[in-house]
PDB file of C-alpha atoms and ligand atoms in Angstrom:
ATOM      1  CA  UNK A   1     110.185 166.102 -40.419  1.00 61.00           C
ATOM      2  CA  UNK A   2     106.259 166.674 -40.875  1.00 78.00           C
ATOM      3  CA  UNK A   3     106.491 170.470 -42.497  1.00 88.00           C
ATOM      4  CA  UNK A   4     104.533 170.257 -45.600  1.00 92.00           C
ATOM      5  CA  UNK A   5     105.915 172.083 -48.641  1.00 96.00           C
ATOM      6  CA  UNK A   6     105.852 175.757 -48.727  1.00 96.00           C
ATOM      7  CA  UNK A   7     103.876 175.185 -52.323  1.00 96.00           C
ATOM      8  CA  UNK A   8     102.679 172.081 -53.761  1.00 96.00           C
ATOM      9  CA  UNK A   9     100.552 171.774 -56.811  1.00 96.00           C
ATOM     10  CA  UNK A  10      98.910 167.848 -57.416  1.00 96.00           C
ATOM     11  CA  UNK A  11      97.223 167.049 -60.983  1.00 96.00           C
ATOM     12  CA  UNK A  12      97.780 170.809 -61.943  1.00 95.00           C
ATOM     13  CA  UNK A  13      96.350 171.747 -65.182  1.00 96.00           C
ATOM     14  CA  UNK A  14      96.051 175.192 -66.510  1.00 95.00           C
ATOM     15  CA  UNK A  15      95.857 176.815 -70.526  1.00 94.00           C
ATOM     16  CA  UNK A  16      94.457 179.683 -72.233  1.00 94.00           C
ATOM     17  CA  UNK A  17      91.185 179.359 -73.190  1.00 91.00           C
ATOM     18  CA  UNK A  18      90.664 176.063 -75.509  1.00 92.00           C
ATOM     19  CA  UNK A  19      94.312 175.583 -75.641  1.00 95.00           C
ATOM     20  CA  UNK A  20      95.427 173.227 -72.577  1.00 96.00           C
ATOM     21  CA  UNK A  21      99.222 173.918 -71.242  1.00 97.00           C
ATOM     22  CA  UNK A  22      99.347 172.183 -68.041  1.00 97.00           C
ATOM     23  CA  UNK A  23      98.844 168.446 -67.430  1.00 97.00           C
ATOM     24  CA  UNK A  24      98.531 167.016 -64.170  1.00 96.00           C
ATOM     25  CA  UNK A  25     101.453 168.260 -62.796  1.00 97.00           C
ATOM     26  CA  UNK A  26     102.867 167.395 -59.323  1.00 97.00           C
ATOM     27  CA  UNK A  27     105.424 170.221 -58.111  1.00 97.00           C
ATOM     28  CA  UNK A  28     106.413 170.851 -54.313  1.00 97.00           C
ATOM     29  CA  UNK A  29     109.334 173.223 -52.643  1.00 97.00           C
ATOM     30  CA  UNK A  30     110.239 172.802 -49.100  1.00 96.00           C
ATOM     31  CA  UNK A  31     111.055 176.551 -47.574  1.00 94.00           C
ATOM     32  CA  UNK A  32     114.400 177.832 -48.338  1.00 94.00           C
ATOM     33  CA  UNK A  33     114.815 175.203 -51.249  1.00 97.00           C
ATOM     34  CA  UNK A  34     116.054 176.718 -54.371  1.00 97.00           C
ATOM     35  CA  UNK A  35     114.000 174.574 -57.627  1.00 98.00           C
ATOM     36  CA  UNK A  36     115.159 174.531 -61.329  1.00 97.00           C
ATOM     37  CA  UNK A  37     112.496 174.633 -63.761  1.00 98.00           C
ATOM     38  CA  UNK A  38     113.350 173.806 -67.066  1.00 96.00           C
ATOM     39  CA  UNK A  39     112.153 172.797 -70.620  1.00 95.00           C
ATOM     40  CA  UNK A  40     112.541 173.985 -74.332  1.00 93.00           C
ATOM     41  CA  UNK A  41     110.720 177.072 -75.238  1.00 92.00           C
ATOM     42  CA  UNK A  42     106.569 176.577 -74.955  1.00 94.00           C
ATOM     43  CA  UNK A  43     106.919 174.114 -72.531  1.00 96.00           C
ATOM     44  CA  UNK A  44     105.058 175.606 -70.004  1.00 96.00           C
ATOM     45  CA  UNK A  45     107.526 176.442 -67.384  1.00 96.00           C
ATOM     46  CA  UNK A  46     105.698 180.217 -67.769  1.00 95.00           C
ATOM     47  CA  UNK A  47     102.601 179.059 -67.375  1.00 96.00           C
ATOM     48  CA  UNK A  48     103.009 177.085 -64.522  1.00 96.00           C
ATOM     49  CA  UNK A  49     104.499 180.324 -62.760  1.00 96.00           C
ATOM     50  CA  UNK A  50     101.043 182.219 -63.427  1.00 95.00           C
ATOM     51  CA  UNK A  51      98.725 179.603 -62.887  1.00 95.00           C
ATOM     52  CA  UNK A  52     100.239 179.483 -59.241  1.00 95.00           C
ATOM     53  CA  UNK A  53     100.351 183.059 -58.783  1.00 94.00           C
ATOM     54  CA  UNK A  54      95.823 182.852 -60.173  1.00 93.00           C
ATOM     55  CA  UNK A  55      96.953 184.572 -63.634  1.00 92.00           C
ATOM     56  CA  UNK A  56      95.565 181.565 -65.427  1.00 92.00           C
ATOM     57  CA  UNK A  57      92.066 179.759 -64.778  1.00 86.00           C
ATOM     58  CA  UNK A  58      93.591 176.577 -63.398  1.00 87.00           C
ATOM     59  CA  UNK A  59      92.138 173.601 -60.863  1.00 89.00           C
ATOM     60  CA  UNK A  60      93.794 176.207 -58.317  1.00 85.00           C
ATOM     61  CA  UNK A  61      91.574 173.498 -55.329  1.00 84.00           C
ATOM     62  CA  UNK A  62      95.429 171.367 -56.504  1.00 89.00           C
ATOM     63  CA  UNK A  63      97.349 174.029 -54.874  1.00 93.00           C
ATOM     64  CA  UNK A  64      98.238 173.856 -50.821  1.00 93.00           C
ATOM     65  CA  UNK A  65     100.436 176.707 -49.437  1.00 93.00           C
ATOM     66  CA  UNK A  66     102.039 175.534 -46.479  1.00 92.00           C
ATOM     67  CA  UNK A  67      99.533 172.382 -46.832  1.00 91.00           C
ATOM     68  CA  UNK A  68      96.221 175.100 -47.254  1.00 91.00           C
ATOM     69  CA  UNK A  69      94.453 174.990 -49.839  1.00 91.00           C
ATOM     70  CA  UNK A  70      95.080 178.165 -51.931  1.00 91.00           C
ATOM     71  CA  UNK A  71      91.032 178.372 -53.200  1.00 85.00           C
ATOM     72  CA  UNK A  72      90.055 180.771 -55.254  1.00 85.00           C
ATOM     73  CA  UNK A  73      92.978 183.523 -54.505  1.00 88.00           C
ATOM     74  CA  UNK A  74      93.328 186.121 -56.679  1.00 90.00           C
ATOM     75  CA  UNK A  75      96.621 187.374 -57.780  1.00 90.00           C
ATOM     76  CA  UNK A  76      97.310 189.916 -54.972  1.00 89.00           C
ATOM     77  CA  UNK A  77      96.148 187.854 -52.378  1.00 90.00           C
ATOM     78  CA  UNK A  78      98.878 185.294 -53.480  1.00 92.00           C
ATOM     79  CA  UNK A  79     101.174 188.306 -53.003  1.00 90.00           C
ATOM     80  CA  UNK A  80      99.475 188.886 -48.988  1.00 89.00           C
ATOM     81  CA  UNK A  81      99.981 185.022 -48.491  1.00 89.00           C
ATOM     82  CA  UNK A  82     103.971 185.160 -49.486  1.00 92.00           C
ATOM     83  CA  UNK A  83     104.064 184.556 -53.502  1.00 94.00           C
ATOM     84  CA  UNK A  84     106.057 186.855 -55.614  1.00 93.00           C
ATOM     85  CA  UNK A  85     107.121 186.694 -59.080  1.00 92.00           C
ATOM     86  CA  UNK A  86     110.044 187.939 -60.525  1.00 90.00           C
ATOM     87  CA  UNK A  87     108.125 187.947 -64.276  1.00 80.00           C
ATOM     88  CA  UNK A  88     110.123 187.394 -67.627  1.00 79.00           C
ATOM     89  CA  UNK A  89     111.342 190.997 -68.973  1.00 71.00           C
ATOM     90  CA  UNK A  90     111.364 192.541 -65.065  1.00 72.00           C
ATOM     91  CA  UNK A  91     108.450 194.539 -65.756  1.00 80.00           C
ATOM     92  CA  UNK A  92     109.364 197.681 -63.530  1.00 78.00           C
ATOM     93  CA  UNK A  93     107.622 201.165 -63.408  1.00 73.00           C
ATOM     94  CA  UNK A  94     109.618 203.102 -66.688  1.00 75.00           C
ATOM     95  CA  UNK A  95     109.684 206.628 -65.111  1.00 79.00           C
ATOM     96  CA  UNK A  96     110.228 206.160 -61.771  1.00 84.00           C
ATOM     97  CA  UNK A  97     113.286 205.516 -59.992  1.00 82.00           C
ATOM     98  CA  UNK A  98     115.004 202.920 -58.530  1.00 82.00           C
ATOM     99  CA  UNK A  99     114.211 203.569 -55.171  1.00 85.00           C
ATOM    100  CA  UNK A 100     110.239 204.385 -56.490  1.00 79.00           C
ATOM    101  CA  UNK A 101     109.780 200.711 -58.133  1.00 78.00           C
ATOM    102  CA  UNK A 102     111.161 199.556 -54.438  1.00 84.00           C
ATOM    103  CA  UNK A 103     108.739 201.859 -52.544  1.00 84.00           C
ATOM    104  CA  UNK A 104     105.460 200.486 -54.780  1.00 79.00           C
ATOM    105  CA  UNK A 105     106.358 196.809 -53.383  1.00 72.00           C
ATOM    106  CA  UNK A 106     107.364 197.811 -49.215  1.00 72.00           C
ATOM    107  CA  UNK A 107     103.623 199.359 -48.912  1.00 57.00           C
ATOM    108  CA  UNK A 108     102.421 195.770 -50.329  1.00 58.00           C
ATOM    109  CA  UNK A 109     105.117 193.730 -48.047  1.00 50.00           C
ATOM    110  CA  UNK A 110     103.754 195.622 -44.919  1.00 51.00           C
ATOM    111  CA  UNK A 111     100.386 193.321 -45.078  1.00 56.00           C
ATOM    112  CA  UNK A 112     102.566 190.083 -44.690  1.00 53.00           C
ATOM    113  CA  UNK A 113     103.321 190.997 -41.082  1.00 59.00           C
ATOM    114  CA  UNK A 114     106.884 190.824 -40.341  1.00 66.00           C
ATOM    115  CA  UNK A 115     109.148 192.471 -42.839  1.00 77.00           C
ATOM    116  CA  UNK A 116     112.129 190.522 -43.041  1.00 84.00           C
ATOM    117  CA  UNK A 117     112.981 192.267 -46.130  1.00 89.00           C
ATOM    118  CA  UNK A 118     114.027 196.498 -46.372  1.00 89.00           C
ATOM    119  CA  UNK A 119     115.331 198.544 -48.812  1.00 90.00           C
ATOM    120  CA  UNK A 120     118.767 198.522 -46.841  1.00 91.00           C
ATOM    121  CA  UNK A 121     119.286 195.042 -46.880  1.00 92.00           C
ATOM    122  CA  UNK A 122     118.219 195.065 -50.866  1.00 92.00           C
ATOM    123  CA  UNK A 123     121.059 197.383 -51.239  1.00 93.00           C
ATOM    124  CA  UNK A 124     123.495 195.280 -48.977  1.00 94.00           C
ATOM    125  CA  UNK A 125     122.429 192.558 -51.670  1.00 93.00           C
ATOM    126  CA  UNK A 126     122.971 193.976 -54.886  1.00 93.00           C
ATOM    127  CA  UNK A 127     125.725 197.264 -53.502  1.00 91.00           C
ATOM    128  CA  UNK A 128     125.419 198.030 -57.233  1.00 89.00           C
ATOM    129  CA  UNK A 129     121.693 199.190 -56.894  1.00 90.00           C
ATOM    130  CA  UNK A 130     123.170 201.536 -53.879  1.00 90.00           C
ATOM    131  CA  UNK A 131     124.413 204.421 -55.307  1.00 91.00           C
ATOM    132  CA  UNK A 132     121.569 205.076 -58.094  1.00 88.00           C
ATOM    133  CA  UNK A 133     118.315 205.603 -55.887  1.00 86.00           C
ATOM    134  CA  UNK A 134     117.215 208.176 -57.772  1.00 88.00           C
ATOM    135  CA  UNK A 135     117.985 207.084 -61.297  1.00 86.00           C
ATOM    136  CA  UNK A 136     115.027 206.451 -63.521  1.00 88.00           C
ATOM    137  CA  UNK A 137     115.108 202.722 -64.116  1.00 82.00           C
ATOM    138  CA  UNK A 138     114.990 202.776 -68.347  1.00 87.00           C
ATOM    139  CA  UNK A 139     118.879 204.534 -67.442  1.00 88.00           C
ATOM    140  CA  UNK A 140     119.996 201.314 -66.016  1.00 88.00           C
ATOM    141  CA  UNK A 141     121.672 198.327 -67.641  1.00 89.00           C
ATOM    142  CA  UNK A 142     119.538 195.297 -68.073  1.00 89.00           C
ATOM    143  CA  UNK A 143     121.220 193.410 -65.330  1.00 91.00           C
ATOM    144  CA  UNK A 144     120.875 196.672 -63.055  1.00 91.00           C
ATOM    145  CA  UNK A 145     117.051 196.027 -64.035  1.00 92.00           C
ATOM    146  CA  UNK A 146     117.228 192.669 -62.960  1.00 91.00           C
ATOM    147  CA  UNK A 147     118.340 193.495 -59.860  1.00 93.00           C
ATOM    148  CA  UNK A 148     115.619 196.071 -59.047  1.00 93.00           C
ATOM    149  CA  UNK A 149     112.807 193.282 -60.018  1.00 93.00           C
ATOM    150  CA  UNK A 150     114.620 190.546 -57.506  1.00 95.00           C
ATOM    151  CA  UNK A 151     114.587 193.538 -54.720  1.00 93.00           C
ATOM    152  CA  UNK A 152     111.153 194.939 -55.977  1.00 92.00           C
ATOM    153  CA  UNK A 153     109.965 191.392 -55.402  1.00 92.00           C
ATOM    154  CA  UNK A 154     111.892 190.872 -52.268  1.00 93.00           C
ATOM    155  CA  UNK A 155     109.957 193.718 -50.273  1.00 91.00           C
ATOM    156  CA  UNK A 156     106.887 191.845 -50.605  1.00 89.00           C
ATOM    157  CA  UNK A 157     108.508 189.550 -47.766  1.00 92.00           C
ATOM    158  CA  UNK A 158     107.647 186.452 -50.203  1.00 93.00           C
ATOM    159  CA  UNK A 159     108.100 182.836 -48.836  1.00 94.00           C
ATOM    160  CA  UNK A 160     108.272 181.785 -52.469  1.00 96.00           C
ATOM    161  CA  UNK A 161     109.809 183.545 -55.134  1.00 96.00           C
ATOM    162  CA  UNK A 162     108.862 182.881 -58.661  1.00 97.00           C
ATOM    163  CA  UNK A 163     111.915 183.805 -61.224  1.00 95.00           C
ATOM    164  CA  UNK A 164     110.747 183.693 -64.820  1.00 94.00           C
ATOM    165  CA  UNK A 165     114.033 183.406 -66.781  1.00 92.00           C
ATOM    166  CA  UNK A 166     116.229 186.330 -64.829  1.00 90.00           C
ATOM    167  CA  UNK A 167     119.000 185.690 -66.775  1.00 89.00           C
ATOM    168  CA  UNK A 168     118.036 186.056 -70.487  1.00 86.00           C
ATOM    169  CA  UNK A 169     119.552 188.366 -72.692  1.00 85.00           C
ATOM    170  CA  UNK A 170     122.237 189.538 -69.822  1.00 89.00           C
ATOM    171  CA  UNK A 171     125.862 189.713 -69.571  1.00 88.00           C
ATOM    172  CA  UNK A 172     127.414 186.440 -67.979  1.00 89.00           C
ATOM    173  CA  UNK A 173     129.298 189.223 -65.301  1.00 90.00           C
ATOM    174  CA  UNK A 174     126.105 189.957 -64.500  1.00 90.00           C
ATOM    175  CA  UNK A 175     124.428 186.691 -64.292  1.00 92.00           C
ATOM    176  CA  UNK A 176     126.814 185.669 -61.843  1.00 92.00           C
ATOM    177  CA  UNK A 177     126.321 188.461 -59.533  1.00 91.00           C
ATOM    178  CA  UNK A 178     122.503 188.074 -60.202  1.00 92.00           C
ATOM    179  CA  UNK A 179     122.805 184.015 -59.247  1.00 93.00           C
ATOM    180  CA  UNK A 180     125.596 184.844 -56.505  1.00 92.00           C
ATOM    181  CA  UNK A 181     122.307 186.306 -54.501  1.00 92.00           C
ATOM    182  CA  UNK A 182     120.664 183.259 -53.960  1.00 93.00           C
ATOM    183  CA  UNK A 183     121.985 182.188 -50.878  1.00 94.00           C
ATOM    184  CA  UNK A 184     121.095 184.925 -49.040  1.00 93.00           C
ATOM    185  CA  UNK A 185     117.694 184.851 -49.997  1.00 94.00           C
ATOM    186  CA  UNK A 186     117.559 181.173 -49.195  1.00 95.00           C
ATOM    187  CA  UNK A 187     119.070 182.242 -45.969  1.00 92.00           C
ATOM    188  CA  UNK A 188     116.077 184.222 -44.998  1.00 85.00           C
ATOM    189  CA  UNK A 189     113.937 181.884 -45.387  1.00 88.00           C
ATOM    190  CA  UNK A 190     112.612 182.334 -49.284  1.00 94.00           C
ATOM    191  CA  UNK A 191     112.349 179.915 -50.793  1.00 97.00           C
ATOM    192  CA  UNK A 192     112.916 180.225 -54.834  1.00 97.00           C
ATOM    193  CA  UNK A 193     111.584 179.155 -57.861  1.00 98.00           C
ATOM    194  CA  UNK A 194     114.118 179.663 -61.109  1.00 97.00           C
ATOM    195  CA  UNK A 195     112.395 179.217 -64.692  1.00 96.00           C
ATOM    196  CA  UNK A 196     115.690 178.687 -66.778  1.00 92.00           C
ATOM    197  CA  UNK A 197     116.879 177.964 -70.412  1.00 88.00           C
ATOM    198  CA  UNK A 198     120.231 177.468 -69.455  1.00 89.00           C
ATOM    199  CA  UNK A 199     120.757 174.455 -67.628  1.00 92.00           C
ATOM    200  CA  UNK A 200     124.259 174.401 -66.550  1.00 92.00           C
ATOM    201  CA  UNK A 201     123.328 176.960 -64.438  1.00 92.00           C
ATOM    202  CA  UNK A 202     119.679 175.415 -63.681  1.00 93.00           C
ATOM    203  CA  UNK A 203     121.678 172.655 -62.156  1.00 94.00           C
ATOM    204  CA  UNK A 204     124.289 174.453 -60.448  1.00 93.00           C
ATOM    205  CA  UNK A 205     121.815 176.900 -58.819  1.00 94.00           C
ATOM    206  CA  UNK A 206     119.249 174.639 -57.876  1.00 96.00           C
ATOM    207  CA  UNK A 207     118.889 171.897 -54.915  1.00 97.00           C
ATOM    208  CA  UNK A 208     116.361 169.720 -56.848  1.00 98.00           C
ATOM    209  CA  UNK A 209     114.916 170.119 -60.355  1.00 97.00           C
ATOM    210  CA  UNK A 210     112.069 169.252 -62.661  1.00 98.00           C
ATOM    211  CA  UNK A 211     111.863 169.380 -66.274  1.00 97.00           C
ATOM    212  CA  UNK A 212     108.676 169.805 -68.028  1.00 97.00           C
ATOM    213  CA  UNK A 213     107.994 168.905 -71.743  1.00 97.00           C
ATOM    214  CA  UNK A 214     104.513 169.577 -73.559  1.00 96.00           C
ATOM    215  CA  UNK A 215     102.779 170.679 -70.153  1.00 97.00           C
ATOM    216  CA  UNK A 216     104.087 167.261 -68.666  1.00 97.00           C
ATOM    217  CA  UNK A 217     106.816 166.760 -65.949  1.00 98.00           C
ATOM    218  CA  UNK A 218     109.230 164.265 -67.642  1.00 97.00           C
ATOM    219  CA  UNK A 219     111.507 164.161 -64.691  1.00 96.00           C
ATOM    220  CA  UNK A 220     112.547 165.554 -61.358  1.00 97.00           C
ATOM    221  CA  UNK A 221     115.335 164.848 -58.780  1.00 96.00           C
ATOM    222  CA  UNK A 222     118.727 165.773 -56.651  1.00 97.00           C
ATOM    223  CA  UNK A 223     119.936 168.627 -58.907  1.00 96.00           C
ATOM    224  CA  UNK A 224     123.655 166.987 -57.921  1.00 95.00           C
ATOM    225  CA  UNK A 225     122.234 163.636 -58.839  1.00 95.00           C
ATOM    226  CA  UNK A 226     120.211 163.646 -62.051  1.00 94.00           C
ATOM    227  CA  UNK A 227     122.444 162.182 -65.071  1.00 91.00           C
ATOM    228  CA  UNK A 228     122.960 164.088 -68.372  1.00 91.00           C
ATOM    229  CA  UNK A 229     121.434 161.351 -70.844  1.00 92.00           C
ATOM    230  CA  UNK A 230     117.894 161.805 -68.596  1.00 94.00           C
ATOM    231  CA  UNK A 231     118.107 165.597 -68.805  1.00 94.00           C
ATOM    232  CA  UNK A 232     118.456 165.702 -72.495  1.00 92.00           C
ATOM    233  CA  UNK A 233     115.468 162.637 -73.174  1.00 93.00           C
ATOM    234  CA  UNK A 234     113.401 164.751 -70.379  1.00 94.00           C
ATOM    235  CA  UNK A 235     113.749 167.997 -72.084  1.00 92.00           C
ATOM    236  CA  UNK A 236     113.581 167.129 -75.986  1.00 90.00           C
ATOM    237  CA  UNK A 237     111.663 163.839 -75.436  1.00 90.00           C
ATOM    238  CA  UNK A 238     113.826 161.530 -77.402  1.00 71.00           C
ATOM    239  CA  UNK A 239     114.474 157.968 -77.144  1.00 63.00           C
TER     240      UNK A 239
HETATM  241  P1  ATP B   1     109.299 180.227 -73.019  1.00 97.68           P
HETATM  242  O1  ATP B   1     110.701 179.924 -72.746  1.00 97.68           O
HETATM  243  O2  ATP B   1     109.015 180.407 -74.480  1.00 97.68           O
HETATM  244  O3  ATP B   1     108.701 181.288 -72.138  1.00 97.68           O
HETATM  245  P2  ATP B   1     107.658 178.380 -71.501  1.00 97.68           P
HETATM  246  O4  ATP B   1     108.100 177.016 -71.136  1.00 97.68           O
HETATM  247  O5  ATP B   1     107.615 179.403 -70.434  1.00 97.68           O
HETATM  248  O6  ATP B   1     108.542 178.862 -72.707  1.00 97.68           O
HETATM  249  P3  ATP B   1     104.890 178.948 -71.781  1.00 97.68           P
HETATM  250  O7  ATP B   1     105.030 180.422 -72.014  1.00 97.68           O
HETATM  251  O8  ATP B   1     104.454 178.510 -70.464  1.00 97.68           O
HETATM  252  O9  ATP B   1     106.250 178.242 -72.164  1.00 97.68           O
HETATM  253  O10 ATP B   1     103.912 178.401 -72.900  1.00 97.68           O
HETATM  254  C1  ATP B   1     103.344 177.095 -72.860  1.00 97.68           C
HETATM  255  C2  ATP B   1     102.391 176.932 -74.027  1.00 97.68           C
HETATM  256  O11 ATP B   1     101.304 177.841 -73.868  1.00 97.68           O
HETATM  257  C3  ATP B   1     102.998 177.230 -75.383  1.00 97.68           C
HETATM  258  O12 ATP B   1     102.468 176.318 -76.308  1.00 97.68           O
HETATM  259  C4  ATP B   1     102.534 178.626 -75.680  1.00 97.68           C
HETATM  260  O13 ATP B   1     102.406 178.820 -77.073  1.00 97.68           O
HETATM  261  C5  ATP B   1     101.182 178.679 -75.011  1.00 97.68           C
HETATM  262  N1  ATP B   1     100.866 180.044 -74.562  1.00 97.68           N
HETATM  263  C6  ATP B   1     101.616 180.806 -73.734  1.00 97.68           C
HETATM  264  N2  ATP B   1     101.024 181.985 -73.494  1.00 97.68           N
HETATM  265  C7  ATP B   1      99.864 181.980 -74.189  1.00 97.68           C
HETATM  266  C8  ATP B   1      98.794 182.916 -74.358  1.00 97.68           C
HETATM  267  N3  ATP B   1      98.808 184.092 -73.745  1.00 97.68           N
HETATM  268  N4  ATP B   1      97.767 182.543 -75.144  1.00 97.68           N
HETATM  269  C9  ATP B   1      97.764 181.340 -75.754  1.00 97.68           C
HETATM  270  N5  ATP B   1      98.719 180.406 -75.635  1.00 97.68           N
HETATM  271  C10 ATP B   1      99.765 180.722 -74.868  1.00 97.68           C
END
C-alpha cells in the first residue's frame, strides 16, 4: 500500500543543551504496529520519546505524522494530533483517585474527535483497575499504577503510544498482564511504541525493532527475524 507511517522521524537529532543525544536517526511505525526500542542504559531510547513528543529542542522539520510535517508543535498539541506517552515512573496525579487521573486525560481526548477510547473499555482492559475507582493512586501496587498510566494515556484517543520502560521494577505476574494488553490496543488502531531493557520481551512483544547505541540506530528489522549475535553487537557495540 501507499499509507505513510503513522510517525516517521529522518536524520533526527536532539540533546540537552551542548550535550548531543540523537544522531540522525531514521524511525517509522505503520498504524497498529507494535515497535521495540531498545539499547543499554543512556542510549537515548528516552530521549528519542521526548524529542517526538517537542520535550527536547530537536530538527522537529524531520518529523511527518501521517506523512505531515509535525513543525513546531508543542507538547500538547502532539497530544491533539494523537501522541501520548506513557513516561518512565507513570507519573500520575498522587492524591487523586483512580478514576480522577482517568478523568484529567478524557477532557484532553475529547479534542481528537472521535473517542474510541472510555473509561469502560479501560476497565474491560485492565478488570483489575475496576473495582478501585475511588482509591487514591499512591494505595495501589506499582503494576496497578502502571495500569492507570496505559489507561490515563489511552483516553487521549492516541494513534501512537509512547511506553517509556512500563515494565521496570514490577512483578513478572504483572508484566504479563501489563504486555497481555497490547493486542487490544493494536486492535483499535494504536499503534505503540515500547522503550524496553528487557529484550526477551522487546522481541516477543514487538512486530519490528530497532536498537539504538550512543544516539545511533545500530540495527532494525522483523522482530521474529533479527538473529541473537546482531542484537548483542547492536546493543553493546562489540565486534
Ligand atoms: P535509560 O534506560 O537510562 O533511561 P535511555 O536510553 O532512555 O536510558 P536517555 O535517557 O535517552 O537514555 O539518555 C541519553 C543520553 O542523554 C545519556 O547520555 C544521558 O546521560 C543524557 N541525558 C538524559 N537526560 C538528560 C538531561 N536531562 N540532561 C542532560 N543529559 C541528559
Amino acid at each position: 500500500t501507499t499509507e505513510p507511517p503513522i510517525l516517521s522521524t529522518h536524520g533526527l537529532c536532539a540533546g540537552y543543551g551542548d550535550f548531543q543525544a540523537l544522531f540522525s536517526v531514521d524511525f517509522e511505525i505503520m498504524p497498529g504496529e507494535v515497535v521495540a526500542l531498545i539499547g543499554a542504559n543512556g542510549a537515548g531510547k528516552s530521549t528519542l520519546l521526548k524529542a517526538v513528543m517537542g520535550l527536547l529542542p530537536s530538527n522537529r522539520e524531520m518529523i511527518r505524522h501521517a506523512g505531515v510535517p509535525v513543525g513546531g508543535s508543542a507538547p500538547y498539541q502532539m497530544v491533539q494530533n494523537g501522541f501520548a506517552m506513557v513516561p518512565e515512573g507513570r507519573r500520575l496525579f498522587a492524591g487523586m483517585t483512580v478514576e480522577d487521573n482517568l478523568l484529567v486525560a478524557v477532557d484532553h481526548g475529547r479534542k481528537n474527535g472521535a473517542a474510541i477510547w472510555t473509561m469502560q473499555r479501560v476497565f474491560d482492559l485492565f478488570p483489575a483497575l475496576a473495582s478501585m475507582r475511588k482509591r487514591l493512586v499512591e494505595k495501589m501496587s506499582g503494576g496497578q499504577q502502571q495500569m492507570v498510566a496505559i489507561g490515563r494515556a489511552l483516553l487521549s484517543q492516541p494513534k501512537v503510544l509512547l511506553c517509556d520502560e512500563i515494565s521496570l521494577g514490577l512483578a513478572p505476574k504483572v508484566i504479563g498482564e501489563i504486555y497481555d494488553s497490547m493486542p487490544a490496543i493494536t486492535k483499535a488502531g494504536t499503534a505503540v511504541i515500547l522503550v524496553e531493557q528487557d529484550v526477551s520481551r522487546a522481541l516477543a512483544a514487538s512486530n519490528r525493532l530497532y536498537c539504538i547505541l550512543e544516539g545511533r540506530i545500530t540495527l532494525s528489522g522483523n522482530s521474529a527475524d533479527v538473529a541473537r549475535e546482531d542484537i548483542a553487537r547492536a546493543y553493546f557495540g562489540a565486534d
